[in-house]
Short mmCIF file of C-alpha atoms in Angstrom, two decimals:
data_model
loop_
_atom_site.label_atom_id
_atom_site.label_comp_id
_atom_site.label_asym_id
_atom_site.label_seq_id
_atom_site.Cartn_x
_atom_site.Cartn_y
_atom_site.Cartn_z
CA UNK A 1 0.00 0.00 0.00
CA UNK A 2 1.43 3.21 -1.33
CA UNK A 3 1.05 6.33 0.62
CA UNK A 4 -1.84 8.63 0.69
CA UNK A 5 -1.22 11.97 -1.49
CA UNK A 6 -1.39 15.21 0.42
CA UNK A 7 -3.81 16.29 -2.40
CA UNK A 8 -6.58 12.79 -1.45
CA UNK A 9 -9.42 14.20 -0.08
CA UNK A 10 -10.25 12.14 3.22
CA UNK A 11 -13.90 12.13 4.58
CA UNK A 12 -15.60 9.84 7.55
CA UNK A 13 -19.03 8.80 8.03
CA UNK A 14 -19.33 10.90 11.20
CA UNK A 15 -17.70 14.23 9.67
CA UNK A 16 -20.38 13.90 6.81
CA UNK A 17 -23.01 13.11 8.79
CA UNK A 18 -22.26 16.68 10.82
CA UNK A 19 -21.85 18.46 7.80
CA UNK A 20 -25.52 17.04 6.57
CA UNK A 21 -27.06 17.85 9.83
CA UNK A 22 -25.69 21.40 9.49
CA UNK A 23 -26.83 21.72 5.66
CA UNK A 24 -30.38 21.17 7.05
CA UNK A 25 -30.75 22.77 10.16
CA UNK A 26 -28.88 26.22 9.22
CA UNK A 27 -30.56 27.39 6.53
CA UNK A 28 -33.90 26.24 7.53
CA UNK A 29 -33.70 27.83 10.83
CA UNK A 30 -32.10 31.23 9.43
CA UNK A 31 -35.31 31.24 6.79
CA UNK A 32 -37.77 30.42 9.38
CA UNK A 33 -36.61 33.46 11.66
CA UNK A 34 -35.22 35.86 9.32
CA UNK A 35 -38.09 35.43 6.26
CA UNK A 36 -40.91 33.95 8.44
CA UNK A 37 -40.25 35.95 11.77
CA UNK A 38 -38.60 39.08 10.53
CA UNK A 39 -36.39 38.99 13.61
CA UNK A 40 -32.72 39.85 12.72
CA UNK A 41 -31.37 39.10 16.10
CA UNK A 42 -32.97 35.94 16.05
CA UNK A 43 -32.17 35.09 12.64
CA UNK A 44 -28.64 35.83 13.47
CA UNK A 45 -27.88 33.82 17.04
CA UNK A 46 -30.25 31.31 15.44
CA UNK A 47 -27.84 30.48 12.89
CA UNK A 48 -25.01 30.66 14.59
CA UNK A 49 -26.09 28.62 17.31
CA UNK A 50 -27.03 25.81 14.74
CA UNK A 51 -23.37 26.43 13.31
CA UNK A 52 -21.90 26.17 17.35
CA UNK A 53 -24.44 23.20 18.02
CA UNK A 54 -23.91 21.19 14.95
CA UNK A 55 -20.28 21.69 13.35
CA UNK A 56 -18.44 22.95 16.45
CA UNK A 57 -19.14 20.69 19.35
CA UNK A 58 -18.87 17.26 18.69
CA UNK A 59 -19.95 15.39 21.64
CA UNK A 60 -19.69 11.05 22.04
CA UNK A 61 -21.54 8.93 24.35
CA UNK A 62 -24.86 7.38 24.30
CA UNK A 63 -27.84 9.00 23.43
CA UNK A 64 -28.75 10.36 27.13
CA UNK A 65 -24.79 11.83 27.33
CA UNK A 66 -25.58 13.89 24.13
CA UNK A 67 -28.46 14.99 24.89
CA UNK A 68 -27.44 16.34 28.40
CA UNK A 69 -23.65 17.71 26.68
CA UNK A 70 -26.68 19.50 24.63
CA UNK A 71 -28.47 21.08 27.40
CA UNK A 72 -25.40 22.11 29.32
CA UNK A 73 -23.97 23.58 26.13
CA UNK A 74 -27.51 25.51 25.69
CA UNK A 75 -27.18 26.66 29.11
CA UNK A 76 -23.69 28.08 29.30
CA UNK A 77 -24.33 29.38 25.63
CA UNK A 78 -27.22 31.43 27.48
CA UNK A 79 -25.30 32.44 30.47
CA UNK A 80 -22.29 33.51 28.12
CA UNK A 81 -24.59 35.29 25.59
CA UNK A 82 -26.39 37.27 28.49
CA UNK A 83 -23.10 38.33 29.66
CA UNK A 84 -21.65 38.69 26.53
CA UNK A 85 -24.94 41.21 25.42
CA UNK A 86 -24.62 43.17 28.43
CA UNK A 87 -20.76 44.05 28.32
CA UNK A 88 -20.74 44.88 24.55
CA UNK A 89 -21.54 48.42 25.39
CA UNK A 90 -17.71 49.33 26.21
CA UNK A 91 -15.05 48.15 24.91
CA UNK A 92 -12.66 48.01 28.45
CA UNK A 93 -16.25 46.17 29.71
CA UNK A 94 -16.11 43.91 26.67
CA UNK A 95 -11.99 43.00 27.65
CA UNK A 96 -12.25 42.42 30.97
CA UNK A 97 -15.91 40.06 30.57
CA UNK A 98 -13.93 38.64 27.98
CA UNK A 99 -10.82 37.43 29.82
CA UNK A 100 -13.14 36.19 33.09
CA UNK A 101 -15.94 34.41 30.66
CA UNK A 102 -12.78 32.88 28.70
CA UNK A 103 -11.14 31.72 31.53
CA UNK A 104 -14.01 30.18 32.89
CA UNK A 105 -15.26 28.31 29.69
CA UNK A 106 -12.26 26.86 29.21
CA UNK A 107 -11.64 25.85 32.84
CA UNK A 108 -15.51 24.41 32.99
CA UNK A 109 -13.71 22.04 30.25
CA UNK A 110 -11.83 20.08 33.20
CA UNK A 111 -15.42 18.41 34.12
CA UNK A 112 -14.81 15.90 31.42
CA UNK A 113 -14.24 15.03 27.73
CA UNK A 114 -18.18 16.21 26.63
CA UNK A 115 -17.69 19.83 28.53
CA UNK A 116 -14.08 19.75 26.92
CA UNK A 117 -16.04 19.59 23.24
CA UNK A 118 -18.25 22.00 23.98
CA UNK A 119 -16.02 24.69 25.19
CA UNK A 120 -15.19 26.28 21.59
CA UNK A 121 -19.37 26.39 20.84
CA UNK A 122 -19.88 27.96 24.47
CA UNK A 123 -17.03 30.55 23.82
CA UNK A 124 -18.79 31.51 20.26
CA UNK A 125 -21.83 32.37 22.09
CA UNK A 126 -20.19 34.65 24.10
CA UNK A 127 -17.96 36.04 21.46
CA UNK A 128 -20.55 37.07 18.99
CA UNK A 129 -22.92 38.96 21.28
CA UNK A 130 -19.83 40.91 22.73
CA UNK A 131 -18.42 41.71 19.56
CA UNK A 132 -22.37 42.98 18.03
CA UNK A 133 -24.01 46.18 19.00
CA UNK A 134 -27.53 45.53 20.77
CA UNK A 135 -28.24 46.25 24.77
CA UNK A 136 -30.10 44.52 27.17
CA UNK A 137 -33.49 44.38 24.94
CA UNK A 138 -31.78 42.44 22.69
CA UNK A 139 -31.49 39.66 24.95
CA UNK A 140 -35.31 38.07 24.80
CA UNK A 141 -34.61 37.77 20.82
CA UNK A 142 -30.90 36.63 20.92
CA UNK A 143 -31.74 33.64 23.70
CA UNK A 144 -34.68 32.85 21.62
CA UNK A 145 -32.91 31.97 17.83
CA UNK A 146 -30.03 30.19 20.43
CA UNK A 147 -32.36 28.42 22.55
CA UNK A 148 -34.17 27.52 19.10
CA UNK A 149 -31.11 26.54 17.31
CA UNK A 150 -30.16 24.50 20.70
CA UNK A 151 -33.32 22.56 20.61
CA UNK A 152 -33.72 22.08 16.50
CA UNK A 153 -29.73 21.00 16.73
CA UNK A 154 -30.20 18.59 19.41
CA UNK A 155 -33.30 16.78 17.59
CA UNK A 156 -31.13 16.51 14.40
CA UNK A 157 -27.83 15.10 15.75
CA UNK A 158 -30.55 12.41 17.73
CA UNK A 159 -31.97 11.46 14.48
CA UNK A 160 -28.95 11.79 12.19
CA UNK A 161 -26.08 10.18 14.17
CA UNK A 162 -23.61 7.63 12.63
CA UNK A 163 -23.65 4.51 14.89
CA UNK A 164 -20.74 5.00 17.94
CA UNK A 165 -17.80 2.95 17.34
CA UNK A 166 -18.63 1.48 20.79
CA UNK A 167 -21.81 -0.02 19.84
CA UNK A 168 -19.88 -1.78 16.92
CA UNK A 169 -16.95 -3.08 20.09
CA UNK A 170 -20.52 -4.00 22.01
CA UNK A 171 -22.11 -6.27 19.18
CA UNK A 172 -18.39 -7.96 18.71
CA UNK A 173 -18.15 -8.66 22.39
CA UNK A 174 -21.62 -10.24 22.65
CA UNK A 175 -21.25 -12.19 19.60
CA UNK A 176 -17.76 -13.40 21.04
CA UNK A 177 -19.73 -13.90 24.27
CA UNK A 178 -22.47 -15.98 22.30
CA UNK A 179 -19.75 -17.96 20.94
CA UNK A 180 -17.92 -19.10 23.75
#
């Protein structure tokens, strides 16, 4: 077996499977608030939050461990984008929110391998409300499209999930089981 050219395109089931998930849920979600609901700050943490949900945080376990990685990632997504809206008024507000909320996103990742995954997706939901103009009344519409994107993203990596190589090391050990 030769080697692999630098130029081969390399794909896996689970990396296409995100990308699907994201091709649906994006743009159907961004139409739905920005053409349906008229609601830009919706439309925007809406899509974004599919795009954190769906292509940045990856998270493995069984069905009941993604689901929960979900919520908490919903959760500190809405405590980070609270914060997040409400310092974006100054910039030496902005730095110094930034640097705590940072630090403690990425030190929340020492809880285990799920939080670890979701620490990139948590810090974009910070970032982008920080970094946008909009003051506290913007909050109701901004936790709404992430809240919505949380929920719509969580149903779609449920149903559109590539089998975890665990379940494949399961059926192995029960047929050796069976065998023996």
């Amino acid at each position: 077996a030769g080697a692999r050219q630098w130029w081969a395109i390399s794909w896996s089931k689970p990396a296409a499977l995100r990308a699907l998930r994201a091709t649906l849920v994006m743009p159907t979600l961004f139409a739905l608030t920005f053409e349906g609901m008229h609601n830009l700050q919706m439309s925007l943490f809406s899509g974004f939050g599919s795009f954190a949900t769906l292509v940045m945080a990856s998270f493995g376990g069984t069905r009941r461990d993604k689901v929960l990685a979900h919520l908490g990632l919903a959760v500190a997504g809405s405590v980070g984008l609270t914060i997040g809206t409400l310092a974006s008024g100054h910039w030496w507000t902005a730095a110094v929110a930034t640097m705590l909320v940072a630090f403690g996103i990425f030190f929340a990742g020492v809880i285990g391998p799920n939080a670890a995954s979701g620490t990139n997706a948590a810090l974009l939901a910070f970032l982008l409300p920080v970094a946008s103009p909009g003051g506290a009344v913007t909050i109701p519409d901004r936790l709404a499209g992430w809240w919505l994107a949380s929920v719509v993203g969580t149903a779609a990596v449920l149903m559109i999930s590539a089998p975890s190589p665990g379940d494949g090391l399961r059926a192995s050990a029960a047929r050796l089981a069976a065998a023996l």
